Amino acid sequence: MNLLGAYVPGSSPLHRLDPCIRMLSFSIIFAAIAISDSICGYLLSLAAVVLLYRIAAVPLMPSIRTLWRFRAFFITVFLMNAFFQPSDDPYLSWWIVMFSSDGIIMGARMVLSVILLTQLSSLLTAVATPIAITDGLRTLLHPLSILRIPVDEASAIVSIAISFIPVLAAESSSIMLSAASRGAVPEGRKAKEKALSLIPLALPLFLSAFRRADELAAAMEARGYRGERLRRRRISLSFGGREAFSLLLSISLLIGAIALKGVL
Amino acid sequence: MPSIAAEDISFSYGGEDVLSSFSFTIPGPGTVAVLGANGSGKSTLMKLIAGLLPLRRGRIEIDGRQVTEDNAFSIRRSIGIVFQDPDSQFVSPVLEEDTAFGPENYGFSRTEVMSRVDRSLSLTGLQDRRRSAPQLLSGGEKERAQLAGVIAISPDILIFDEAFSMLDLEGQRSMHDLVAALKEGRIVVSITHSAEEAALSDRVILLRRGRIAADGPSEDVLSDMDLLSSCSIRPSYALRLTSALREAGIDARFAISDDGLKEALCSLL
Amino acid sequence: MQLALKDGTLTRDGFSLEASISFDDGLCVVMGPSGAGKTTLLSLLSGLERMDGGSLMLDGEAVTGYDRRIGIIFQHPERQLFAQSVFDDVSFSLRRLGLGREERRDRTASALREALVDEKLWGVSPFALSGGERRRAAIAGMVVSEPSVLLMDEPTVGLDAPSYGYLMGIVERFRKKGIVVMATHDDEAASRADRIVSMDRGRIVSDGAPVDVLSFPGAVLSRALGLPCIPPVEELAALIKGRMA
């Protein structure tokens, strides 16, 4: 299952990239996607994402299946933009509803950006272990620590949170079975009833997350963890052909996205 | 020479006494079981020894040094803990990266870390799984993976916190063999609620509601049925069978483990 | 009662299970190494886990989703507690049975008494109970609805002596009036079964009598004595004495 946070073992060039350069390259591509605003721009980014999945030998279908499960969300976002985006030249206009081509384009842009960004994030967590992500983020954001920002701790928090996602997902399915076996089904017509009926599911899951966090903290401390700062970084920055190529690719993509701005 | 000494320790939580005025010493290498039911205080005791909980009353000495908040970190290097639920322990989806976590925390050089990882993985028989995800290993392999991460720091005190309770027979057997191989020159403490598991240690410290109910050779402590019941511990099958034989008039030796049972029965025939 | 799983298949994350098996009244124990699929099999038998293929029938009727006649207790049942009071949590599964409030109250009370949970604790939060009490309260929360089919996944792990006694009491009570299927690696608990099913790598590999399948001393001795089943410790001692005379 290509859930965000699920690592897919492998030895592809993406797996072997230096953590810092990998993080930097991915960040540049994230920026490229965020900047894109034209169909050509998105197509370019889409091609890049698909290519990266190929290089990493990580299957794309599972992530797409996950996206499909959220189709209601995407459809809603699209429709909200299509029907409520202020425009000078709407097709239809009534009260606050404004159906226009601007809205349609805006909606499409939002949905495409979110899809591309999530696919890229899933890929990152598929090729980089949480520790590698921490190392990459720490090194990359190190300059910010001059501003007294706790870069090391923040990086560790992000990667540990990400690594918990598949664990909690698995646990949630067993908690749901457990609750279902006692007849707990989300029910009730009013929103409040429906929310309350989710407590047998939500509460145990929260408690489980806290319990696991507690246990992980104890285990890490017992193994000598005293914070990121005192950890020797695993791999000192290595910069070879792979890294150069990766930066080249991502910067080209960014330039391409900027160049294609405004082009439909 | 590893040693553990606890003097007059107490611990309260939420106004309740979890441990009341406790003392014991483990003066040298050996296997000790801390046996107790839920709520007897055994987990709290383990956390105090390991420095995971702050000690407010009494003193604990590890390897002759008193544990204080300042030196807790360096003393912790001598102690390796294998916890009960392996799914919450792993810090990486790649086994060799997880095993390297401990040595990295202590600032060893890259080459030193790698050689420790190699040694741990071969000791625990997981060399060919080094690139696998520890979370996807079988139950027994997961415990071994945890152990690998722990021994990579070369502790001379090993604590197993109910580590075998979730394993099947096969897993338990392989873990016991592994521990037998590792116990040379080390103190191995097994925290457990199972009399059968405690029987594998030479000495048993039996807890009841925060106090020591008995402390002695496992042969003695674990063959006292009344004592075990008063501490809410189920006597082992071997003990119950040999007791039943004695009640039926047969002069069988009290046995506390399956091996002991075999001997007792053989000597009858 | 009869619970029949026919050609049940489930594939998930690289693990695949294929099983056909039926159960009659009594206790059936499922054993096997971890990862063999015991939990998955139990989930399928509860009707709550959707199968990729196959069918589940209870007394000839298909089971689809929640069925009040089937109850399942997963590992670490105390992790499912959520209500404001122990009493509320235990009575939770009674809501959908269409019982009157009086009857719900009585059933919950007797389930809690059987679980050796002191009446003083019934009104407190389930999280204020001790570990053993919490486990027993969670089990009580499932058996209070008196299901005809009781499925249990490794219920003996981490049980102290009083809880073990309670659990075995439940098993004995339910096996007499319905189907009990228990996954465990506690040989002694398994020795009480009418039948032991072994699993490995997602398949059922054997189905036999405890005395033939188990390897703990009680089983070895029973085999040596030529017994058809494994008796409790006292009886076994008496039989050994008889044989020695």
Coordinates of C-alpha atoms in Angstrom, one line a residue, chain A residues 120 149 186:
Chain A
L120 CA 5.4 13.4 -4.9
I149 CA 14.6 27.8 15.0
P186 CA -21.6 5.4 12.4

